Structure formats: C-alpha cells, structure tokens
Protein backbone atom coordinates (compact mmCIF):
# COMPACT_ATOMS: atom_id res chain seq x y z
CA UNK A 1 -17.07 -7.68 -12.68
CA UNK A 2 -15.11 -6.34 -8.84
CA UNK A 3 -16.60 -9.76 -6.39
CA UNK A 4 -14.84 -12.03 -9.38
CA UNK A 5 -11.89 -10.19 -8.73
CA UNK A 6 -11.91 -10.04 -5.08
CA UNK A 7 -12.65 -14.27 -5.86
CA UNK A 8 -10.36 -14.92 -7.64
CA UNK A 9 -6.71 -12.89 -5.75
CA UNK A 10 -8.42 -13.95 -2.56
CA UNK A 11 -8.58 -18.60 -3.73
CA UNK A 12 -5.20 -17.59 -5.37
CA UNK A 13 -4.12 -16.42 -2.81
CA UNK A 14 -4.40 -19.64 -0.39
CA UNK A 15 -3.69 -21.77 -3.42
CA UNK A 16 -0.19 -19.80 -3.83
CA UNK A 17 1.14 -20.47 0.28
CA UNK A 18 2.57 -16.85 -0.10
CA UNK A 19 2.04 -15.10 3.06
CA UNK A 20 1.10 -11.24 2.64
CA UNK A 21 -0.85 -10.50 -1.24
CA UNK A 22 1.27 -6.87 -3.42
CA UNK A 23 -1.21 -5.47 -5.40
CA UNK A 24 -0.24 -2.55 -8.41
CA UNK A 25 -1.46 -1.94 -11.77
CA UNK A 26 -1.79 1.62 -13.63
CA UNK A 27 -3.76 4.72 -11.92
CA UNK A 28 -6.93 4.06 -11.81
CA UNK A 29 -7.71 0.73 -12.52
CA UNK A 30 -8.91 -0.58 -9.48
CA UNK A 31 -6.22 -1.35 -7.34
CA UNK A 32 -7.42 0.53 -3.67
CA UNK A 33 -11.63 -0.85 -4.73
CA UNK A 34 -10.44 -4.41 -4.69
CA UNK A 35 -7.91 -3.60 -1.51
CA UNK A 36 -10.68 -1.76 0.42
CA UNK A 37 -12.85 -5.74 -0.55
CA UNK A 38 -9.93 -7.89 0.49
CA UNK A 39 -9.41 -5.72 3.80
CA UNK A 40 -13.18 -5.47 4.90
CA UNK A 41 -13.40 -9.52 4.16
CA UNK A 42 -10.91 -10.17 7.02
CA UNK A 43 -11.81 -7.08 8.92
CA UNK A 44 -7.87 -6.10 8.86
CA UNK A 45 -6.98 -2.33 10.22
CA UNK A 46 -5.34 0.05 7.86
CA UNK A 47 -2.46 2.88 7.49
CA UNK A 48 -3.99 4.75 4.43
CA UNK A 49 -2.80 7.43 2.19
CA UNK A 50 -5.07 9.77 0.39
CA UNK A 51 -4.13 12.77 -2.32
CA UNK A 52 -5.54 16.27 -1.18
CA UNK A 53 -5.98 18.67 -4.10
CA UNK A 54 -6.31 22.00 -3.86
CA UNK A 55 -9.01 24.31 -4.77
CA UNK A 56 -8.05 24.12 -8.58
CA UNK A 57 -8.17 20.13 -8.26
CA UNK A 58 -4.44 19.47 -8.10
CA UNK A 59 -2.74 17.29 -6.26
CA UNK A 60 -1.50 19.93 -3.37
CA UNK A 61 -0.39 17.28 -0.33
CA UNK A 62 -0.24 13.31 0.85
CA UNK A 63 -2.24 13.14 4.18
CA UNK A 64 -1.45 9.41 5.71
CA UNK A 65 -4.51 8.08 8.03
CA UNK A 66 -2.84 5.95 10.99
CA UNK A 67 -5.11 2.58 11.98
CA UNK A 68 -7.64 2.41 14.13
CA UNK A 69 -8.58 5.99 13.06
CA UNK A 70 -5.54 7.71 14.34
CA UNK A 71 -5.82 11.72 13.40
CA UNK A 72 -4.77 11.82 9.98
CA UNK A 73 -1.53 14.33 9.11
CA UNK A 74 0.37 15.29 6.28
CA UNK A 75 2.85 12.37 4.96
CA UNK A 76 4.14 14.87 1.88
CA UNK A 77 3.79 18.20 -0.07
CA UNK A 78 4.06 19.19 -3.83
CA UNK A 79 6.63 20.16 -4.71
CA UNK A 80 8.87 19.95 -7.91
CA UNK A 81 7.73 18.80 -10.57
CA UNK A 82 6.72 15.85 -7.59
CA UNK A 83 5.30 15.23 -4.51
CA UNK A 84 8.11 15.31 -1.52
CA UNK A 85 7.87 13.69 1.15
CA UNK A 86 7.47 15.29 4.80
CA UNK A 87 10.49 13.58 6.59
CA UNK A 88 10.19 14.30 9.80
CA UNK A 89 5.84 12.67 8.91
CA UNK A 90 7.48 9.70 8.03
CA UNK A 91 10.20 9.44 10.74
CA UNK A 92 7.71 9.61 13.38
CA UNK A 93 4.23 9.55 12.58
CA UNK A 94 3.89 7.15 9.66
CA UNK A 95 6.96 4.63 11.90
CA UNK A 96 4.46 4.91 14.38
CA UNK A 97 1.97 3.67 12.92
CA UNK A 98 3.68 1.12 11.40
CA UNK A 99 4.43 -0.06 14.49
CA UNK A 100 0.61 -0.25 15.40
CA UNK A 101 0.31 -2.08 12.53
CA UNK A 102 3.04 -4.49 13.93
CA UNK A 103 1.36 -4.78 17.31
CA UNK A 104 -2.28 -5.34 17.01
CA UNK A 105 -3.63 -8.39 17.84
CA UNK A 106 -4.78 -9.25 14.25
CA UNK A 107 -3.23 -11.19 12.16
CA UNK A 108 -3.97 -8.87 8.67
CA UNK A 109 -2.54 -5.62 7.82
CA UNK A 110 -2.83 -3.34 5.06
CA UNK A 111 -1.02 -0.45 3.59
CA UNK A 112 -2.99 1.46 0.79
CA UNK A 113 -0.09 2.42 -1.17
CA UNK A 114 4.10 2.16 -1.24
CA UNK A 115 5.17 4.13 -3.60
CA UNK A 116 8.66 6.57 -4.78
CA UNK A 117 7.59 8.54 -1.47
CA UNK A 118 9.34 6.03 0.65
CA UNK A 119 12.11 5.78 -0.94
CA UNK A 120 14.01 9.08 0.61
CA UNK A 121 12.99 7.51 3.95
CA UNK A 122 15.09 5.12 5.36
CA UNK A 123 13.70 4.65 9.14
CA UNK A 124 9.87 4.19 7.59
CA UNK A 125 10.81 1.23 4.52
CA UNK A 126 13.00 -0.43 8.22
CA UNK A 127 8.76 -0.57 9.84
CA UNK A 128 7.52 -1.79 6.02
CA UNK A 129 9.82 -4.65 5.85
CA UNK A 130 9.70 -5.49 9.92
CA UNK A 131 5.89 -5.43 9.21
CA UNK A 132 5.90 -7.90 6.86
CA UNK A 133 8.28 -10.68 8.13
CA UNK A 134 5.91 -9.85 11.66
CA UNK A 135 2.06 -10.03 9.94
CA UNK A 136 0.62 -11.36 6.98
CA UNK A 137 0.96 -7.79 4.91
CA UNK A 138 -2.40 -6.63 2.10
CA UNK A 139 -0.06 -3.99 0.65
CA UNK A 140 -1.29 -1.57 -2.93
CA UNK A 141 2.19 -1.15 -4.35
CA UNK A 142 3.12 2.49 -6.67
CA UNK A 143 3.64 0.77 -10.70
CA UNK A 144 6.84 1.97 -10.78
CA UNK A 145 10.52 1.20 -9.96
CA UNK A 146 12.19 2.35 -7.12
CA UNK A 147 14.79 0.24 -4.88
CA UNK A 148 11.87 -0.28 -1.70
CA UNK A 149 10.11 -1.09 -4.33
CA UNK A 150 11.68 -3.59 -6.70
CA UNK A 151 12.43 -5.03 -2.78
CA UNK A 152 9.04 -5.75 -2.15
CA UNK A 153 7.52 -6.88 -4.99
CA UNK A 154 10.48 -9.73 -5.07
CA UNK A 155 9.54 -10.68 -2.09
CA UNK A 156 9.22 -15.05 -2.04
CA UNK A 157 7.05 -14.55 0.27
CA UNK A 158 4.52 -12.32 -1.63
CA UNK A 159 1.83 -13.16 -4.35
CA UNK A 160 2.17 -10.08 -6.61
CA UNK A 161 -1.71 -8.75 -8.59
CA UNK A 162 -1.06 -6.77 -11.22
CA UNK A 163 -4.58 -5.52 -12.88
CA UNK A 164 -3.37 -4.63 -15.81
CA UNK A 165 -2.23 -7.78 -16.79
CA UNK A 166 -5.17 -9.75 -15.28
CA UNK A 167 -7.08 -7.61 -17.01
CA UNK A 168 -5.39 -7.93 -20.12
CA UNK A 169 -5.98 -11.01 -20.01
CA UNK A 170 -9.30 -10.59 -19.52
CA UNK A 171 -9.28 -13.75 -17.27
CA UNK A 172 -11.50 -11.90 -15.06
CA UNK A 173 -14.83 -9.79 -17.16
C-alpha cells in the first residue's frame, strides 16, 4: 500500500502544477513513512523533529536533527500539559538549520514536522516562509489549527495531501 501511496502522491503533485507538498493526517497514519519514501526518491536534505521518551515511555523532549547530519539538539521539553519550545534552540539552531536548507543545491528540501511549537517562535516562522519562497518543500504538518499552520495549509503554491481523507476515501488501498 505504501508504494501505491507514494506513486499516487507523486503523480498528483506533478499533475497539480503546485510547487510544494504538505502531508497531514492523524497521529500514526503514516505521514512520516510516506515523507521518508518521497525524500528518498528525490534525495532531499531534511530538517527532522523526533520525540524522545523517558524511561517510563512518556514523551519528555522533542529533538531536532539538522540537514547534512548536524548535531541533534533539544527543541522542546515536556511542560504542563504540552511540550514547550526551547526558544533559544528554535531561534538559533532551528533557524540556522532552515537557512542551511535554503542554501543547499537541491531544488527540493524536507521538514518533518511542523506543529504547534512553531507558533511561539516568529523568527522560525519567517525562516520557514522564506524557505517556501526559495525551494520546493515537502513537509509534514501536524493536523492542528494554529494560525501559522493555517497560513501554510492555505498557500496556493502547495498541494495538501490529507492521509485521513485519502485512506478513508479508499483511493489508495
């Protein structure tokens, strides 16, 4: 099913004449799996976020790995009730990582994932918006409603693929 999904997404993107691709859907539906297949096919440099769990299996941090095997850094820590961004890490390290993507030679770049943490860091949002102006972007977006996510979802140059709708409609089985 995942190869069909990748092929369907690539042909839909090609036929749409859109510049960039936004993947969204419920937690665990396969956004990052599809993202990984797409970036592998296009050999895309990536800024990746990942969840770090404590010894009890509870989410404790969000790490980020810059493109070109940069050192991972902590972008957010468990707060009450949600993760809270480490503003310095976003303002310095994450923004620098986005600038790395912007200046790379590949026409395509990837980000996995953009969510609610970015809402609190305007300079990171600006860097992301500049990236969309300069590159073709494949990004995983959390299925949430924040002003910044809505701004990305409503970009006319982006094809939005909602895996919940795609899988529910059984276009891809």
